[in-house]
Structure formats: C-alpha cells, structure tokens
PDB file of C-alpha atoms in Angstrom:
ATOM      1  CA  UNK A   8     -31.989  54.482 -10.576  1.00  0.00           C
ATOM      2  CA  UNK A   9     -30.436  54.703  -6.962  1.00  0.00           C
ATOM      3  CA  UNK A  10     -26.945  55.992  -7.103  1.00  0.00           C
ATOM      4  CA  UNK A  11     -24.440  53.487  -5.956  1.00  0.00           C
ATOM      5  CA  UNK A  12     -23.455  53.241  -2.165  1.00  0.00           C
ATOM      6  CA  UNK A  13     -20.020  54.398  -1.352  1.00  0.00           C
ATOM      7  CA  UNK A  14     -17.121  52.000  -1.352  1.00  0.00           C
ATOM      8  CA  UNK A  15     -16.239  50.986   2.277  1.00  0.00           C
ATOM      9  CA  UNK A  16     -12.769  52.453   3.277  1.00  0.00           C
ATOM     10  CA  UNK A  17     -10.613  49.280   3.343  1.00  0.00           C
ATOM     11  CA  UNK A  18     -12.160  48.554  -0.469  1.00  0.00           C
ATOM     12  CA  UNK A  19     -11.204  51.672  -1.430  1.00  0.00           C
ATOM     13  CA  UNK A  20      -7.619  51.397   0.127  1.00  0.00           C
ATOM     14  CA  UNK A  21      -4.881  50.168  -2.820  1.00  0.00           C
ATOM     15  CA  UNK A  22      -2.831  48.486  -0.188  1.00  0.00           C
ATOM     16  CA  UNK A  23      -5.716  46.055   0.570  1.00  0.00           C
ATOM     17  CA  UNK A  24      -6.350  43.172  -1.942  1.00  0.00           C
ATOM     18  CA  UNK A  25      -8.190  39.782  -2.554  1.00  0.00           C
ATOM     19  CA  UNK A  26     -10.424  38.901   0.390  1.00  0.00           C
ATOM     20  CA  UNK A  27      -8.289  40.465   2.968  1.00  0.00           C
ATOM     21  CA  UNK A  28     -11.187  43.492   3.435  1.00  0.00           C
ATOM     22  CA  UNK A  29     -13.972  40.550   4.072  1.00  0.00           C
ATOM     23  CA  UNK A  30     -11.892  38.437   6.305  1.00  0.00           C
ATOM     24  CA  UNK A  31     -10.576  41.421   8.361  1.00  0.00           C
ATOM     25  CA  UNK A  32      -9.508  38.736  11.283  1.00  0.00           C
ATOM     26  CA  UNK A  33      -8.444  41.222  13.885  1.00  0.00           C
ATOM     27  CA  UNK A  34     -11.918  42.719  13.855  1.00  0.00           C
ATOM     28  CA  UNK A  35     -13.799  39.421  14.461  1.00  0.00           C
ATOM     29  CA  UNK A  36     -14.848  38.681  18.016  1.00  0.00           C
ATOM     30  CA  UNK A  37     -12.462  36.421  19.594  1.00  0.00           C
ATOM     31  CA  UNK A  38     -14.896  33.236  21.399  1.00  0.00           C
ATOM     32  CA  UNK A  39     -13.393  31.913  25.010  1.00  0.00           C
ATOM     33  CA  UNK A  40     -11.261  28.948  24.297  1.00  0.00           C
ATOM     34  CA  UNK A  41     -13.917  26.580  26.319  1.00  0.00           C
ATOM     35  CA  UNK A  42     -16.621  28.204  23.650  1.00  0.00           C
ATOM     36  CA  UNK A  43     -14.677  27.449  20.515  1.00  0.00           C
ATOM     37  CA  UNK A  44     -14.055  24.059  21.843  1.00  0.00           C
ATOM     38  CA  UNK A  45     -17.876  23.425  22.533  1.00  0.00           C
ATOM     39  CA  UNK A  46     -18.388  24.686  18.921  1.00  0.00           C
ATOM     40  CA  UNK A  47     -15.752  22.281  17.400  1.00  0.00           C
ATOM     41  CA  UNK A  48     -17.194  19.350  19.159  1.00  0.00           C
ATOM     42  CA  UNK A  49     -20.732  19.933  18.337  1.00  0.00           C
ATOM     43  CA  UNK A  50     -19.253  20.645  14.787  1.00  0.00           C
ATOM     44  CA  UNK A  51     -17.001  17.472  14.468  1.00  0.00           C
ATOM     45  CA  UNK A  52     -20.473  15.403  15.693  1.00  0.00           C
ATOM     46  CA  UNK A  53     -22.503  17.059  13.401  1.00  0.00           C
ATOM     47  CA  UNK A  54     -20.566  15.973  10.217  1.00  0.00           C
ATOM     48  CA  UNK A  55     -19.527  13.089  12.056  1.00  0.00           C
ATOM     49  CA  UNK A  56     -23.519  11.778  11.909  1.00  0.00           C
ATOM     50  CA  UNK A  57     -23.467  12.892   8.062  1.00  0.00           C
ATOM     51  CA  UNK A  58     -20.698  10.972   7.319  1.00  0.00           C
ATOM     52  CA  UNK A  59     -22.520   7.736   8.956  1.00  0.00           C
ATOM     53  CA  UNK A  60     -25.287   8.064   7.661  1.00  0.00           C
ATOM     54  CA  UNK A  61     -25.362   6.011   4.448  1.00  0.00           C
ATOM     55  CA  UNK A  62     -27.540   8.973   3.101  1.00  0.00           C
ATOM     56  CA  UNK A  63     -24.701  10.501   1.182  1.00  0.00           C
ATOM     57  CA  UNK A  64     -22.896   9.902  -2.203  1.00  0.00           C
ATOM     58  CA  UNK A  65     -19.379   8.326  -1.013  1.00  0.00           C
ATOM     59  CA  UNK A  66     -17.736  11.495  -1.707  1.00  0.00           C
ATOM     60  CA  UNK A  67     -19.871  13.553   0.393  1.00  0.00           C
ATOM     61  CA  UNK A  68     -19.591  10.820   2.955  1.00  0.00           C
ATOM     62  CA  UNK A  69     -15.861  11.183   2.887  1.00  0.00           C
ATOM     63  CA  UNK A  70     -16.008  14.571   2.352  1.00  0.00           C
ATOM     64  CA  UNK A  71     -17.780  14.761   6.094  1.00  0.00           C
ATOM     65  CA  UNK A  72     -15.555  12.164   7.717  1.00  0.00           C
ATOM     66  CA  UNK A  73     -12.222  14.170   6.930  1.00  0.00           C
ATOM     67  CA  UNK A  74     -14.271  17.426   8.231  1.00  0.00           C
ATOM     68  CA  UNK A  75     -15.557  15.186  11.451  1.00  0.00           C
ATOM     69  CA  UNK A  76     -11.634  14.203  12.368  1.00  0.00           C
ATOM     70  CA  UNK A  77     -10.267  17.272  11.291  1.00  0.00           C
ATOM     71  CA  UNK A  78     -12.571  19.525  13.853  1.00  0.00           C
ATOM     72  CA  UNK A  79     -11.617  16.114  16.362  1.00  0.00           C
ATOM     73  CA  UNK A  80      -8.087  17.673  16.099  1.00  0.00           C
ATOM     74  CA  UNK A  81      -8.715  20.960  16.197  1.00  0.00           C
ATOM     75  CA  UNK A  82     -10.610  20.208  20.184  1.00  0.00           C
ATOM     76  CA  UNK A  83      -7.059  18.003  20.748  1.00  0.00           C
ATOM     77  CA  UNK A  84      -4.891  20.959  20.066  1.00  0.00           C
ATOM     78  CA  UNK A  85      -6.950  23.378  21.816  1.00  0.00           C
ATOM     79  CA  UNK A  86      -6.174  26.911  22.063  1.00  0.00           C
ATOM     80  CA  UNK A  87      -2.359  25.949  20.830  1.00  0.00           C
ATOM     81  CA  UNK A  88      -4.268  26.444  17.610  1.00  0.00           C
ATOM     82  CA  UNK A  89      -4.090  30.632  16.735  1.00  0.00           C
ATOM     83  CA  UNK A  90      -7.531  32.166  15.389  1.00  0.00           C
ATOM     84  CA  UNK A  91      -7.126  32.829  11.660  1.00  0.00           C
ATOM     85  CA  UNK A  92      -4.701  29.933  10.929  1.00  0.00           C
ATOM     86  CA  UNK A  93      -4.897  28.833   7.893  1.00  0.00           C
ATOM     87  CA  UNK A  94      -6.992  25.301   7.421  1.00  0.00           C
ATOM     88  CA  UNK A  95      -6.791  22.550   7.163  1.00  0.00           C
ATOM     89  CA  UNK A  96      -3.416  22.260   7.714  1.00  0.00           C
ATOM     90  CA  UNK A  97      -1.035  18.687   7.401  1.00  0.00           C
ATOM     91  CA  UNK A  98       1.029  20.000  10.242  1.00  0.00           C
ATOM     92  CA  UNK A  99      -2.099  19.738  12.644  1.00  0.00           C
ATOM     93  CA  UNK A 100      -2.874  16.764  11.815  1.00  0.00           C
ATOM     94  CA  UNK A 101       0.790  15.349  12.372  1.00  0.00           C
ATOM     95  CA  UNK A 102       0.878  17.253  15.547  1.00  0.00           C
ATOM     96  CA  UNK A 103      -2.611  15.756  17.071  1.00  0.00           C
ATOM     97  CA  UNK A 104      -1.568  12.359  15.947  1.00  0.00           C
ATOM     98  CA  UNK A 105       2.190  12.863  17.810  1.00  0.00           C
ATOM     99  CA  UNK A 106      -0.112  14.143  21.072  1.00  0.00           C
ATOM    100  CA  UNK A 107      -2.303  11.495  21.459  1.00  0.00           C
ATOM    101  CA  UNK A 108       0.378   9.029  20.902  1.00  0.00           C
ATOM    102  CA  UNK A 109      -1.397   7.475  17.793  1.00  0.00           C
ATOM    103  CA  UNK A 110       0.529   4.294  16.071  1.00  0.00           C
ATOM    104  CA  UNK A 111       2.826   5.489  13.208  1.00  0.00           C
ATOM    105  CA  UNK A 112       0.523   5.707  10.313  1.00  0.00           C
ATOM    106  CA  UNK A 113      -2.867   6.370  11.920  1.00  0.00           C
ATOM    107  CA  UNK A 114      -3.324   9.452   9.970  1.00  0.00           C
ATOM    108  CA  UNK A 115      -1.827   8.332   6.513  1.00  0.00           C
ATOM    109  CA  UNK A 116      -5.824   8.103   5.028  1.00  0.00           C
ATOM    110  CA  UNK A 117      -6.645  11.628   6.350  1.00  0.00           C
ATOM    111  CA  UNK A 118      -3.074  13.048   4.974  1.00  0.00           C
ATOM    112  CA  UNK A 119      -3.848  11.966   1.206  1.00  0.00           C
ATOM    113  CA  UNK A 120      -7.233  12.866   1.645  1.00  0.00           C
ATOM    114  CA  UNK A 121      -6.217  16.612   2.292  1.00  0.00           C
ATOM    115  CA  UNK A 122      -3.043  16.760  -0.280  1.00  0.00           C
ATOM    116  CA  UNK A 123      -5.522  14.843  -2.896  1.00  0.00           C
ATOM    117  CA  UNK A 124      -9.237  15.971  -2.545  1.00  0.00           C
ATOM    118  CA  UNK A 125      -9.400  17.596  -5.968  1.00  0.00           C
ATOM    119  CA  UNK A 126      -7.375  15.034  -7.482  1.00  0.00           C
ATOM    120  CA  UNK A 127     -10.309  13.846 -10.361  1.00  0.00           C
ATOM    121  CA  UNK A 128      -8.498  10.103 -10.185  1.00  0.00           C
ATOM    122  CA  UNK A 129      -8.403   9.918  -6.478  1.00  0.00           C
ATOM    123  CA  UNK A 130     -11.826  11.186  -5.908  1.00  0.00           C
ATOM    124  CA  UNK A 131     -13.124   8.656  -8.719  1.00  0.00           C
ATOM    125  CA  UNK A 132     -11.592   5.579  -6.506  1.00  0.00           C
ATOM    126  CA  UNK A 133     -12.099   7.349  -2.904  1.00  0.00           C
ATOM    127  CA  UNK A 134     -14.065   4.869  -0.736  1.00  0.00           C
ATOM    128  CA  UNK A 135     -14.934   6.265   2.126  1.00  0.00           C
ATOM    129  CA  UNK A 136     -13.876   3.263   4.637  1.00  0.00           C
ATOM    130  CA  UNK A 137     -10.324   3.991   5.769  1.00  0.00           C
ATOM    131  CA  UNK A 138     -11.150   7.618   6.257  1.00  0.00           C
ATOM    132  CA  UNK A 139     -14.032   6.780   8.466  1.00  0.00           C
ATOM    133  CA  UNK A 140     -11.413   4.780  10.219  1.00  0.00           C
ATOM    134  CA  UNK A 141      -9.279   7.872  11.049  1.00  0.00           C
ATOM    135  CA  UNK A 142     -12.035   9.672  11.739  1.00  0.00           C
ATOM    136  CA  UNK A 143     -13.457   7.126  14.394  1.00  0.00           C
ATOM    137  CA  UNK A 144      -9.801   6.876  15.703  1.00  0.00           C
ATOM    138  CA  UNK A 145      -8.797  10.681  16.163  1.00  0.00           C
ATOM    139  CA  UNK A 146     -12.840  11.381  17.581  1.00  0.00           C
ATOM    140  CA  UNK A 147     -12.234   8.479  20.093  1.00  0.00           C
ATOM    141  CA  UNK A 148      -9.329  10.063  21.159  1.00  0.00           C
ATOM    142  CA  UNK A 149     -10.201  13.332  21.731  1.00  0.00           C
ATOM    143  CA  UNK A 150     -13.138  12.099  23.848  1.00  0.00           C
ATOM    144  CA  UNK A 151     -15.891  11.902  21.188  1.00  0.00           C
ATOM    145  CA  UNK A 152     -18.380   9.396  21.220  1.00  0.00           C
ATOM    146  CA  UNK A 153     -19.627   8.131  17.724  1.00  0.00           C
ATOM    147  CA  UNK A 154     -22.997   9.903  17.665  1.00  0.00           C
ATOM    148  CA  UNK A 155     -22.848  11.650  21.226  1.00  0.00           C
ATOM    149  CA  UNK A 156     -21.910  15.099  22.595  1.00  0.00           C
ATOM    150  CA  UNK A 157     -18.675  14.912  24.053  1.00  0.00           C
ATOM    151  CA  UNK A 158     -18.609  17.485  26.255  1.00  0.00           C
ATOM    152  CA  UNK A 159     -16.347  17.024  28.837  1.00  0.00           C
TER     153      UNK A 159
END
C-alpha cells in the first residue's frame, strides 16, 4: 500500500475551511475583460440553443434559458461585475434590467425563477415560456442574436 500524499498547506491550515482551499480566487488567472466577455457570449448562446431546442425536459429547458439570460447580463454589466462575485445574484439582474432601460417588470419571470428553482411546487408547474421570454428580451438587448454569435 502507497503511503498517503501529504496534505497541501492551505488543507492543513485550521484557519482555512469549507471550499475556500479549492476556490483560492486570488490565485486564479484573471482573463482580459474583452476575453471574459467573448466567453460569456459564446456561453449565454450555447445554453441559449439548449434551451430552444425542444430536446429537453421543460425543466432542463428552463433550467438553460435562466442560464442563457443570466450570462446575457453578465456581457451587459461588463467588467462592473468583480471576479469571484457570488452568482447568480438578484441584484444583477435588477441592475441590467435598470441599464438597458427594460419596462418595469421585464425581469419578474427570471427573479422567481432564481429565488424559487428548488421550490418542488414551483418546479412541478414551471413552464418554460415566460422565462424564454426574458431570456429572448435581456439576449436582444445585450446584442445577442437568437442562435448567432454576437460578437460585437
């Protein structure tokens, strides 16, 4: 039997818990805002053609659409955005929607979606439709086509 490897400092360090150690954010590469843009769009399309699909369950359909906008929101706020905040966050949302000058409301679907998604009662009745709307809206807005790159 191979003896063990030895425990990596910052596991070994009692004022480091939970996933801190794995997540060490200040050691991660930082991309160029123009890269992590490019990888948000080409993220936001990529769920954005799993949500239209029609090859997913409704839940995984909605499940993409929220992911779709919320990456749609992320390319709005740009670099305003800090690496390592916390996600998804309502306050985005709110603040893309205030931006772009969407009509009072627009966001309402995507809001219950994120404070609900593991409600079992929610998810039972979720249709898809009105999230997909969002999602349409907020891509559209941010310069997104429906199934295109939108690069700028």
């Amino acid at each position: 039997m191979k003896p063990a490897a030895p425990m990596p400092a910052s596991h070994a360090d009692p004022g480091r818990s939970g996933l801190q150690p794995l997540l060490d954010l200040d050691a991660a590469p930082r991309p160029e805002p123009w890269e992590l843009d490019k990888r948000r769009r080409a993220l936001s399309n990529n769920y954005m053609q799993d949500a239209s699909s029609g090859h997913l369950s409704r839940l995984s359909q909605a499940d993409a659409a929220f992911d779709a906008g919320y990456l749609a929101v992320l390319v709005v706020l740009g670099p305003k955005v800090p690496i390592g905040h916390p996600h998804p966050d309502p306050l985005l949302i709110q603040s893309a929607a205030a931006k772009l000058n969407l009509p009072g409301g627009a966001s309402d679907e995507a809001l219950a979606f994120l404070s609900r998604q593991y409600d079992v009662d929610y998810r039972q009745s979720l249709e898809p439709t009105a999230l997909l709307s969002w999602t349409r809206l907020i891509r559209a807005a941010a310069g997104l086509t429906e199934m295109g790159a939108g690069t700028p």
